[in-house]
Short mmCIF file of C-alpha atoms and ligand atoms in Angstrom, two decimals:
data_model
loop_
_atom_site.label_atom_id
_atom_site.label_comp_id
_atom_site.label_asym_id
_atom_site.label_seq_id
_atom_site.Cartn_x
_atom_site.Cartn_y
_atom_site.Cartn_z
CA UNK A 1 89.25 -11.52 2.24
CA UNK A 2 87.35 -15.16 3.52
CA UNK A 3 84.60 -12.69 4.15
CA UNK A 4 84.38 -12.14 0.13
CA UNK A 5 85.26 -15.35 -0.79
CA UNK A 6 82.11 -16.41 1.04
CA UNK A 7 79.84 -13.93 -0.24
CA UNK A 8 80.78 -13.90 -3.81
CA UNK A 9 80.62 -18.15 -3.44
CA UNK A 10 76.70 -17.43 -1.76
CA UNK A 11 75.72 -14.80 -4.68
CA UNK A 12 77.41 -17.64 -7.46
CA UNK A 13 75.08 -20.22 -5.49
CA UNK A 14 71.86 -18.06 -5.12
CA UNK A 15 71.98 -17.07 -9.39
CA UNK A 16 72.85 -21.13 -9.64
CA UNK A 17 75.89 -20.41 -11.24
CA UNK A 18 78.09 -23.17 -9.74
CA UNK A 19 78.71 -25.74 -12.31
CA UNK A 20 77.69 -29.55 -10.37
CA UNK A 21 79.04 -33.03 -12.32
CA UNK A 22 76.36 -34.48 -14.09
CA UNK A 23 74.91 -37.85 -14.66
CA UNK A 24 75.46 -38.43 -10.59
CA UNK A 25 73.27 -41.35 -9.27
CA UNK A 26 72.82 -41.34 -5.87
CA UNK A 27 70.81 -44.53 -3.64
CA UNK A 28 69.26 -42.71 -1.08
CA UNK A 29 67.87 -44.93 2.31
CA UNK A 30 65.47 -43.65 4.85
CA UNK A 31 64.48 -45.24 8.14
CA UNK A 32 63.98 -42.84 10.49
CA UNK A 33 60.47 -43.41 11.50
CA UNK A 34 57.77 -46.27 9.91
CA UNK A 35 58.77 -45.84 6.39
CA UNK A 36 61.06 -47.92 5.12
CA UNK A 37 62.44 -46.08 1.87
CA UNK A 38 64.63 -46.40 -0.70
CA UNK A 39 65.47 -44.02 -4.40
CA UNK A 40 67.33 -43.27 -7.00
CA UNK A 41 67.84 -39.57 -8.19
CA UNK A 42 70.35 -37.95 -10.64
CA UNK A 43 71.50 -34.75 -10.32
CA UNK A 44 70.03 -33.95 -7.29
CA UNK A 45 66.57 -33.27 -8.90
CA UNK A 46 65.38 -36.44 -11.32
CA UNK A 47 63.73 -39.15 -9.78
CA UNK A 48 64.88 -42.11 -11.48
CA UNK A 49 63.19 -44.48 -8.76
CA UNK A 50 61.53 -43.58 -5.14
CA UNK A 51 59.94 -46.68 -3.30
CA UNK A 52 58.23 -46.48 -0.16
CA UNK A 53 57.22 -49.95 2.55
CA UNK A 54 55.06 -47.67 4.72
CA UNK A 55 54.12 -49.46 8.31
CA UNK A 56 50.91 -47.00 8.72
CA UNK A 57 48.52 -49.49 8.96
CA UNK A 58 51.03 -51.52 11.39
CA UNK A 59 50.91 -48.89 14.44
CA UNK A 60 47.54 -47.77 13.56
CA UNK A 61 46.54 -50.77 15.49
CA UNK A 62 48.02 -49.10 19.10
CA UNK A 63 47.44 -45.57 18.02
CA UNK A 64 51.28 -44.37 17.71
CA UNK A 65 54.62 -45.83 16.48
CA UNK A 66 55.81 -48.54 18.24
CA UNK A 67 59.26 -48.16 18.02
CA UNK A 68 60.50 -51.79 18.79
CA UNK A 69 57.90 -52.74 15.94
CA UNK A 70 59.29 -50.27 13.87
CA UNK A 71 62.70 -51.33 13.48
CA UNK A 72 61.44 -54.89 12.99
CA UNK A 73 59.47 -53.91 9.98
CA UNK A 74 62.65 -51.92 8.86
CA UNK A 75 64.68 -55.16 8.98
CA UNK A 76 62.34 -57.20 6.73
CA UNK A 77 61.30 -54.37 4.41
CA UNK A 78 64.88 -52.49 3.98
CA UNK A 79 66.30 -55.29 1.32
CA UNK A 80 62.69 -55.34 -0.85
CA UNK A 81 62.81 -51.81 -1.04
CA UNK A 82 66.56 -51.52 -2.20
CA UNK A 83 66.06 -54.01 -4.77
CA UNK A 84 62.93 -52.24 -5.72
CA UNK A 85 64.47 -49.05 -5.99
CA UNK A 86 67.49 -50.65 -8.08
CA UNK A 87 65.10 -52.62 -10.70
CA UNK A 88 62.44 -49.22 -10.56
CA UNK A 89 66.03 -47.11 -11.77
CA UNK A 90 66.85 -49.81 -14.39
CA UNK A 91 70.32 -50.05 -12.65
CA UNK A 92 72.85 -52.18 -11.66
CA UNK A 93 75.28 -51.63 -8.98
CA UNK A 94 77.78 -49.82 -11.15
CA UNK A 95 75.21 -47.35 -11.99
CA UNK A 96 75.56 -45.93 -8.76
CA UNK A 97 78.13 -43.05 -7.57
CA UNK A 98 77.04 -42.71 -3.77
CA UNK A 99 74.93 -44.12 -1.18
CA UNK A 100 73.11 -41.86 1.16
CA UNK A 101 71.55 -42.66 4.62
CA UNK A 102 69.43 -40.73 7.38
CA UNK A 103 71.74 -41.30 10.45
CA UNK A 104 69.63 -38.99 12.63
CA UNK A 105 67.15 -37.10 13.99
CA UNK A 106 64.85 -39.99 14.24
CA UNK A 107 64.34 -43.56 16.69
CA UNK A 108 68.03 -45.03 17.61
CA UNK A 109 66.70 -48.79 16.56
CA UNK A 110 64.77 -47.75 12.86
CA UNK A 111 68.25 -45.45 11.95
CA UNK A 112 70.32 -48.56 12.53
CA UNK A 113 68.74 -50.58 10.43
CA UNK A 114 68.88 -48.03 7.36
CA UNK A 115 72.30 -46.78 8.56
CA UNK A 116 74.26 -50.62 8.92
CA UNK A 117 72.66 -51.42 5.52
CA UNK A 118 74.02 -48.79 3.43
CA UNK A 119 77.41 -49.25 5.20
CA UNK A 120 77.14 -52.85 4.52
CA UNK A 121 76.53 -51.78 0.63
CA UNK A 122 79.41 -48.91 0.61
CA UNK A 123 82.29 -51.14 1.63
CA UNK A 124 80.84 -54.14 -0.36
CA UNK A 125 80.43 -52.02 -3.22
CA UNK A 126 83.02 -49.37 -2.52
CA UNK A 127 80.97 -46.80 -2.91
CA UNK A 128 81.07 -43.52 -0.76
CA UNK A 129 78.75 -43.28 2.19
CA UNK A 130 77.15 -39.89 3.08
CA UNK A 131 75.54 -38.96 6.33
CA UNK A 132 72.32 -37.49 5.84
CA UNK A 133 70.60 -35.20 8.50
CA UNK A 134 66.73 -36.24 8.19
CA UNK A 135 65.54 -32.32 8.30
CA UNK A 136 67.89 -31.17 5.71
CA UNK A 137 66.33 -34.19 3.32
CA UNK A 138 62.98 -32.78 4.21
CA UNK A 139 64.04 -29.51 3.06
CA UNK A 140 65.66 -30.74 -0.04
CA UNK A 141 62.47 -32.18 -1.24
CA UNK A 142 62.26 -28.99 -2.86
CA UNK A 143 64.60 -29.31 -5.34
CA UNK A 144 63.13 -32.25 -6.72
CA UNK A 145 60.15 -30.10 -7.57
CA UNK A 146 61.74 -29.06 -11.08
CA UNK A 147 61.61 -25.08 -10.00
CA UNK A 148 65.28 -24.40 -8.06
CA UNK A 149 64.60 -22.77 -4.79
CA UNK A 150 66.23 -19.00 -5.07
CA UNK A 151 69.12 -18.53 -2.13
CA UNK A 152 68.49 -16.55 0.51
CA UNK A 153 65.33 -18.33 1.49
CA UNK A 154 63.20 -19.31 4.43
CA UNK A 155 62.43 -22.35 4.98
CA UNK A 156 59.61 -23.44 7.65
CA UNK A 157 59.93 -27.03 8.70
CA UNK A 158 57.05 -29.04 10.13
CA UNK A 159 57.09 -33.04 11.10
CA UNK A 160 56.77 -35.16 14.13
CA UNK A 161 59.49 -34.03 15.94
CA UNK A 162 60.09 -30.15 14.76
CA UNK A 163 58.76 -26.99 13.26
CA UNK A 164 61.50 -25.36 12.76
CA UNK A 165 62.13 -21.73 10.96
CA UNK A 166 65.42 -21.87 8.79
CA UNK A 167 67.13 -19.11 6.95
CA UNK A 168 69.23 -20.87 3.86
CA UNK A 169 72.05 -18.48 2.73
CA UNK A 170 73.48 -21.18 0.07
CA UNK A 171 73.44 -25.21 0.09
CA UNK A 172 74.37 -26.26 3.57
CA UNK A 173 74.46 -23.27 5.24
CA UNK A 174 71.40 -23.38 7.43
CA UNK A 175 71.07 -20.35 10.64
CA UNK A 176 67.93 -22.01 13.20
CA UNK A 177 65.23 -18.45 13.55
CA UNK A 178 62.91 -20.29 15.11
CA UNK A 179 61.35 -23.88 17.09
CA UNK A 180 58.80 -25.02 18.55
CA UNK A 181 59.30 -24.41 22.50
CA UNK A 182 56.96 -27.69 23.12
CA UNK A 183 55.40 -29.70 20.72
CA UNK A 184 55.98 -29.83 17.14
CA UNK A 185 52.87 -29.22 14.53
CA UNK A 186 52.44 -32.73 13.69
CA UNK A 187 52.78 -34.00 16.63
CA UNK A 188 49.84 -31.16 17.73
CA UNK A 189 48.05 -32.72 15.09
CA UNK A 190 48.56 -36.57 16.48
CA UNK A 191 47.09 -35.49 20.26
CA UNK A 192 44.71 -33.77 18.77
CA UNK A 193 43.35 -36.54 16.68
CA UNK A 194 43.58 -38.64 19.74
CA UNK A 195 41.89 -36.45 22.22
CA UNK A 196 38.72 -36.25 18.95
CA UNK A 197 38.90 -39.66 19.07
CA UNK A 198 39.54 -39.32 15.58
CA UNK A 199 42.22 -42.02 15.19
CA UNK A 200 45.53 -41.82 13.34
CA UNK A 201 47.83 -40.72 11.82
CA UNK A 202 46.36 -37.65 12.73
CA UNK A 203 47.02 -34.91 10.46
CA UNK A 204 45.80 -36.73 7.60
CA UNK A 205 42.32 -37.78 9.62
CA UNK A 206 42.03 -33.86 10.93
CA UNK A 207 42.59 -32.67 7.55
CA UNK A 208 39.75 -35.13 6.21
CA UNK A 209 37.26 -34.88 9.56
CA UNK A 210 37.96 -30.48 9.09
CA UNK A 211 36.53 -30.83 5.16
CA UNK A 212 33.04 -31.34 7.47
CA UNK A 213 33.31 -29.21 9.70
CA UNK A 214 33.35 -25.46 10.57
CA UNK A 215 35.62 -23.01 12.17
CA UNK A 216 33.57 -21.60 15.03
CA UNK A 217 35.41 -22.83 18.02
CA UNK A 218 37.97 -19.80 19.58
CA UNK A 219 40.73 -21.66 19.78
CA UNK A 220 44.13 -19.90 21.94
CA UNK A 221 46.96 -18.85 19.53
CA UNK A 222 50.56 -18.30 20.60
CA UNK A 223 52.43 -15.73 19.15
CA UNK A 224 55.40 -15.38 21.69
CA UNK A 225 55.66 -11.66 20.49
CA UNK A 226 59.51 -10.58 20.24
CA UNK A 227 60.29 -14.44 19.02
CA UNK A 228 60.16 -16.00 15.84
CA UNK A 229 59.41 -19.51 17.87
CA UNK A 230 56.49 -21.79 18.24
CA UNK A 231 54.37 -22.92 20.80
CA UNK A 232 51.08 -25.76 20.12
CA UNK A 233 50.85 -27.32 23.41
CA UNK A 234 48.16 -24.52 24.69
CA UNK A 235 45.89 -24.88 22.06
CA UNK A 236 46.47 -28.85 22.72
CA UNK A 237 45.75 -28.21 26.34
CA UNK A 238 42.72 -25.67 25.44
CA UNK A 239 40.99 -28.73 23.36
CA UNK A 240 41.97 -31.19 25.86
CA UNK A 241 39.79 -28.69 28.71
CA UNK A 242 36.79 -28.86 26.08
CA UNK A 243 36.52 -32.73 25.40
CA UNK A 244 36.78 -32.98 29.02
CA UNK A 245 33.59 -30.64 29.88
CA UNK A 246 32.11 -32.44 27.30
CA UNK A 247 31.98 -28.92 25.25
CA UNK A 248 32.68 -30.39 21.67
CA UNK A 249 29.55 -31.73 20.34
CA UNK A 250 30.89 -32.07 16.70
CA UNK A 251 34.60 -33.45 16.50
CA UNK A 252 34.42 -31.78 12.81
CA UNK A 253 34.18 -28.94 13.81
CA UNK A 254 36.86 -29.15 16.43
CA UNK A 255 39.08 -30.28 13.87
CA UNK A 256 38.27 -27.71 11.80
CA UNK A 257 38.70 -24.62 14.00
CA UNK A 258 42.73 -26.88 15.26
CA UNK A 259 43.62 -26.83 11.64
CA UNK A 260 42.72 -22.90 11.36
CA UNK A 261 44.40 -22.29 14.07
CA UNK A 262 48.02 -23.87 13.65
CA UNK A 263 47.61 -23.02 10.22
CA UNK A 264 47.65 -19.37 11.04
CA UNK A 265 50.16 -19.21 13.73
CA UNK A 266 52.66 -21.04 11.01
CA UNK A 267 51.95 -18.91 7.80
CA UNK A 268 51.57 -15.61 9.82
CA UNK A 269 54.89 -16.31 11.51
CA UNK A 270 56.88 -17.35 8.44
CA UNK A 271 55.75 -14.79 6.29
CA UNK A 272 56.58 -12.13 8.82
CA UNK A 273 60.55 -13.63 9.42
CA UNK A 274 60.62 -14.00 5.36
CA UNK A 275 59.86 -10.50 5.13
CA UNK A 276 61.97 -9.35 8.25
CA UNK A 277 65.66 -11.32 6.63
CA UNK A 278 64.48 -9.69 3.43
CA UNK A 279 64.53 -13.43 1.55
CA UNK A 280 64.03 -13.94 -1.87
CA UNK A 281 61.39 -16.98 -1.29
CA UNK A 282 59.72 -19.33 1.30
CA UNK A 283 60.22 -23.15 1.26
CA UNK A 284 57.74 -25.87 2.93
CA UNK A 285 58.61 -29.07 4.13
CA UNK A 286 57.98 -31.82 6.25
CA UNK A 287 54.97 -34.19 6.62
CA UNK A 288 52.76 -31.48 8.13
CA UNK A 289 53.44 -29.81 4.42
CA UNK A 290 51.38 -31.92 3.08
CA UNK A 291 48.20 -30.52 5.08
CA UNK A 292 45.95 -28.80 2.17
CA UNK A 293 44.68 -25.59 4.01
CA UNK A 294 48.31 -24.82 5.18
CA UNK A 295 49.22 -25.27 1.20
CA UNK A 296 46.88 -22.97 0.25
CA UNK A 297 47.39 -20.55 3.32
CA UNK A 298 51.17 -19.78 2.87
CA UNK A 299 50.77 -19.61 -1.46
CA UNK A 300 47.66 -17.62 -1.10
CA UNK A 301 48.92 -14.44 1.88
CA UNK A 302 52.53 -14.78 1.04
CA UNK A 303 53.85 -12.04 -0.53
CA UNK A 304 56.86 -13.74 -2.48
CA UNK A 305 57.28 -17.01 -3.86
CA UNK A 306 56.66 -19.87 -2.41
CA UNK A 307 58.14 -23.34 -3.31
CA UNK A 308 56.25 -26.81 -1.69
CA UNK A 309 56.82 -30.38 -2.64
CA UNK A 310 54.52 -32.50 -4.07
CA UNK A 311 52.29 -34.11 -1.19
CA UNK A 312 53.72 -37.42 -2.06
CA UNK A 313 57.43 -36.20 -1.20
CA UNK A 314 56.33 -34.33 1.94
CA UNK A 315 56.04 -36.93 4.05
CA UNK A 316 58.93 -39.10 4.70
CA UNK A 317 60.85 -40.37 1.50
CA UNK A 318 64.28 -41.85 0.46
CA UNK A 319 64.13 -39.19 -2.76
CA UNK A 320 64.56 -36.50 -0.56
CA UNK A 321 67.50 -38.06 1.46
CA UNK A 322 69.52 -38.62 -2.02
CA UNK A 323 69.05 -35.55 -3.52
CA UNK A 324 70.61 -33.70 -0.44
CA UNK A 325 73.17 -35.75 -0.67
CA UNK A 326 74.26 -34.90 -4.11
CA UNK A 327 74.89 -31.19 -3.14
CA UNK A 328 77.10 -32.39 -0.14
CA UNK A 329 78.47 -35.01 -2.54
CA UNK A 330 79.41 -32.31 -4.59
CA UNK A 331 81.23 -30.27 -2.12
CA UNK A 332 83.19 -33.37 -1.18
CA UNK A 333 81.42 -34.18 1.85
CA UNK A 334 81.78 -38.45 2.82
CA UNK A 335 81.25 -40.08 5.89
CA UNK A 336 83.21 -43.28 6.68
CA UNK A 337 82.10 -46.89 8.37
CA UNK A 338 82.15 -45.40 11.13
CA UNK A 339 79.04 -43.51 10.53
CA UNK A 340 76.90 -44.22 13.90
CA UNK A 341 73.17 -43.23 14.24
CA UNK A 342 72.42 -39.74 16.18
CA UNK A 343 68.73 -39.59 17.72
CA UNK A 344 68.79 -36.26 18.49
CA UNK A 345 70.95 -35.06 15.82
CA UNK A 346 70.06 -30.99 15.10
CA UNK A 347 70.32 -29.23 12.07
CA UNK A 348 73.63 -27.60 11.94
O1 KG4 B 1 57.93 -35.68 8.13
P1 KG4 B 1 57.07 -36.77 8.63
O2 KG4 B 1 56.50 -37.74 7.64
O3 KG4 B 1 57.83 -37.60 9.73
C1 KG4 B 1 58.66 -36.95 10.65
O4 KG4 B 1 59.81 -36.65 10.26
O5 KG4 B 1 58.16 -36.68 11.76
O6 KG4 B 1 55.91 -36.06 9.44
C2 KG4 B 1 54.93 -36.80 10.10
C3 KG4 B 1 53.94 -35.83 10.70
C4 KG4 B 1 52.90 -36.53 11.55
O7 KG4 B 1 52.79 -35.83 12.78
C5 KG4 B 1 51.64 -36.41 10.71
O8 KG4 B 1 50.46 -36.33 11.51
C6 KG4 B 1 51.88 -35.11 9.96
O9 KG4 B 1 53.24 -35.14 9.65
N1 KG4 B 1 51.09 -35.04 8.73
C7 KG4 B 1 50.14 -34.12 8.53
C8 KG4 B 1 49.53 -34.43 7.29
N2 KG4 B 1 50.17 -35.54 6.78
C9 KG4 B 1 51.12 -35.89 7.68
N3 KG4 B 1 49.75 -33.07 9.29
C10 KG4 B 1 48.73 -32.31 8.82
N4 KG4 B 1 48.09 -32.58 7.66
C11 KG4 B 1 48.46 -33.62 6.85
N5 KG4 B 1 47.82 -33.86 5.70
ZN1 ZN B 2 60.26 -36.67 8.41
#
């Protein structure tokens, strides 16, 4: 009987047959990382305002996120950027139905900052406060693309911190196929910047050194046959050897030839669980989305659709963070003051 009742409520979601309130205007605030963000969407999908303080050129200077400079930033930017957001929207406080907040994964002191402010806002205002898991806003970056992502879906997740392989049966309902058993793709990317001496952040310096640069280094892929997970520290290790014997003569190319090679471990895989779960589409997200060839890679040898954010909402974003929250909004989902930040929080 619950068995039904769940199927028939997936096939209502997956044909987008559930009726949502409209006109819903959620303040979305991300501070997981270095960007201090703030937005306003409606409905889930329009972007009514989606300001970004980005500390890039900040940590640049050591090479990595300092994380004690990090929050720092977060406290002086955090109230600029709200107020931002707000004038962007054209709204005042009573405009707004919900406040929404990355509480985790991300670095204890940054979360704090964005997490104390919007309960500081929510009681002030009395507005409801909803908990946002950081991944799930990365995947619901795809819904503000204007095309609504068909249920059951894959969705391949690449940052920082994850790559992650996610079967979505309906809003919320996420089943983990897949991680990365070491590093995470963009972090892959960072060391291997580093180790080129190419600076940072590194994906977006591989991506631009690779443009110059050929393909013609062999470069170890992991498949982990009989898994759908990940592994990038051997090819890390592999290019690590090489700059050591003094073996890479042109960093382009090296860069090149690291880009091919995640790229193709990460399409190959996806498309292959996509197929295997019989979904009805792939979703992309996460900063490492934003990476051109792997763009072109998973639209160009997929076999079904394929849904990717805009570059711009890739990478990390406050738009992202409220229009998740609408759906859970929606459902009746709230957190209370109580809300604490969770470093390590998983998707779930
Ligand atoms: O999602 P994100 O902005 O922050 C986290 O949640 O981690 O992802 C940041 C990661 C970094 O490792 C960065 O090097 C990578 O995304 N990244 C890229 C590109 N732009 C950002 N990786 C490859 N190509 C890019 N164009
Ligand atoms: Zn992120």
């Amino acid at each position: 009987m619950i068995g039904q009742m769940v199927a028939n409520l997936r096939k209502a979601e997956s044909l987008q047959l559930i009726c949502y309130n409209q006109n819903v205007r959620v303040l979305g605030i991300e501070t997981s990382c270095d960007e201090t963000a703030a937005a306003v969407i409606e409905d889930g999908a329009k972007i009514l305002s989606n300001e970004i303080a980005s500390q890039v050129e900040i940590h640049a200077r050591y090479g990595g996120i300092v994380p004690e400079v990090a929050s720092r930033q977060h406290t002086l930017s955090i109230i600029p950027i709200i107020s931002a957001a707000m004038t962007k929207a054209g709204l005042d406080w009573g405009g707004i139905d919900a406040i929404a907040v990355t509480y985790g994964p991300g670095l204890a002191g940054s979360l704090l900052t964005g997490v104390n402010t919007a309960k500081a806002i929510a009681l002030a205002r009395s507005l409801p406060l909803i908990g946002i898991n950081h991944l799930e806003g990365h995947i619901y970056a795809n819904w503000l693309t204007g095309n609504n992502p068909q249920f059951p879906l894959v969705c391949l997740i690449v940052s920082g911190g994850h790559s992650d392989l996610v079967l979505m049966r309906g809003h919320g309902d996420y089943t983990l196929l897949g991680r990365t058993r070491d590093d995470a793709a963009g972090e892959a990317f960072d060391k291997a910047a580093r180790l080129l001496g190419l600076g940072y952040p590194g994906g977006p310096v591989i991506e631009k050194a690779a443009l110059n640069g050929k393909n013609n280094i062999a470069l170890p892929k992991s498949w982990i046959k009989g898994s759908h997970d990940f592994s990038f520290s051997g090819v890390k290790t592999f290019l690590l050897r090489l700059v050591e014997e003094g073996k890479i003569t042109n960093p382009a190319d090296a860069a090149a030839s690291f880009q091919h090679t995640v790229v193709e471990v990460l399409v190959t895989k996806t498309i292959a669980v996509a197929l295997e779960y019989e979904v009805r589409q792939i979703i992309l997200a996460g900063g490492v989305a934003a990476n051109k060839a792997l763009r072109q890679a998973l639209t160009s040898q997929s076999p079904l659709p394929v849904s990717i954010p805009p570059m711009s909402l890739c990478t990390d974003n406050a738009a992202m963070i409220a229009a998740c929250a609408y759906y859970k909004f929606q459902k009746g989902y709230k957190s209370d003051l109580s809300l604490d930040v969770v470093p390590g929080l998983k998707l779930s």
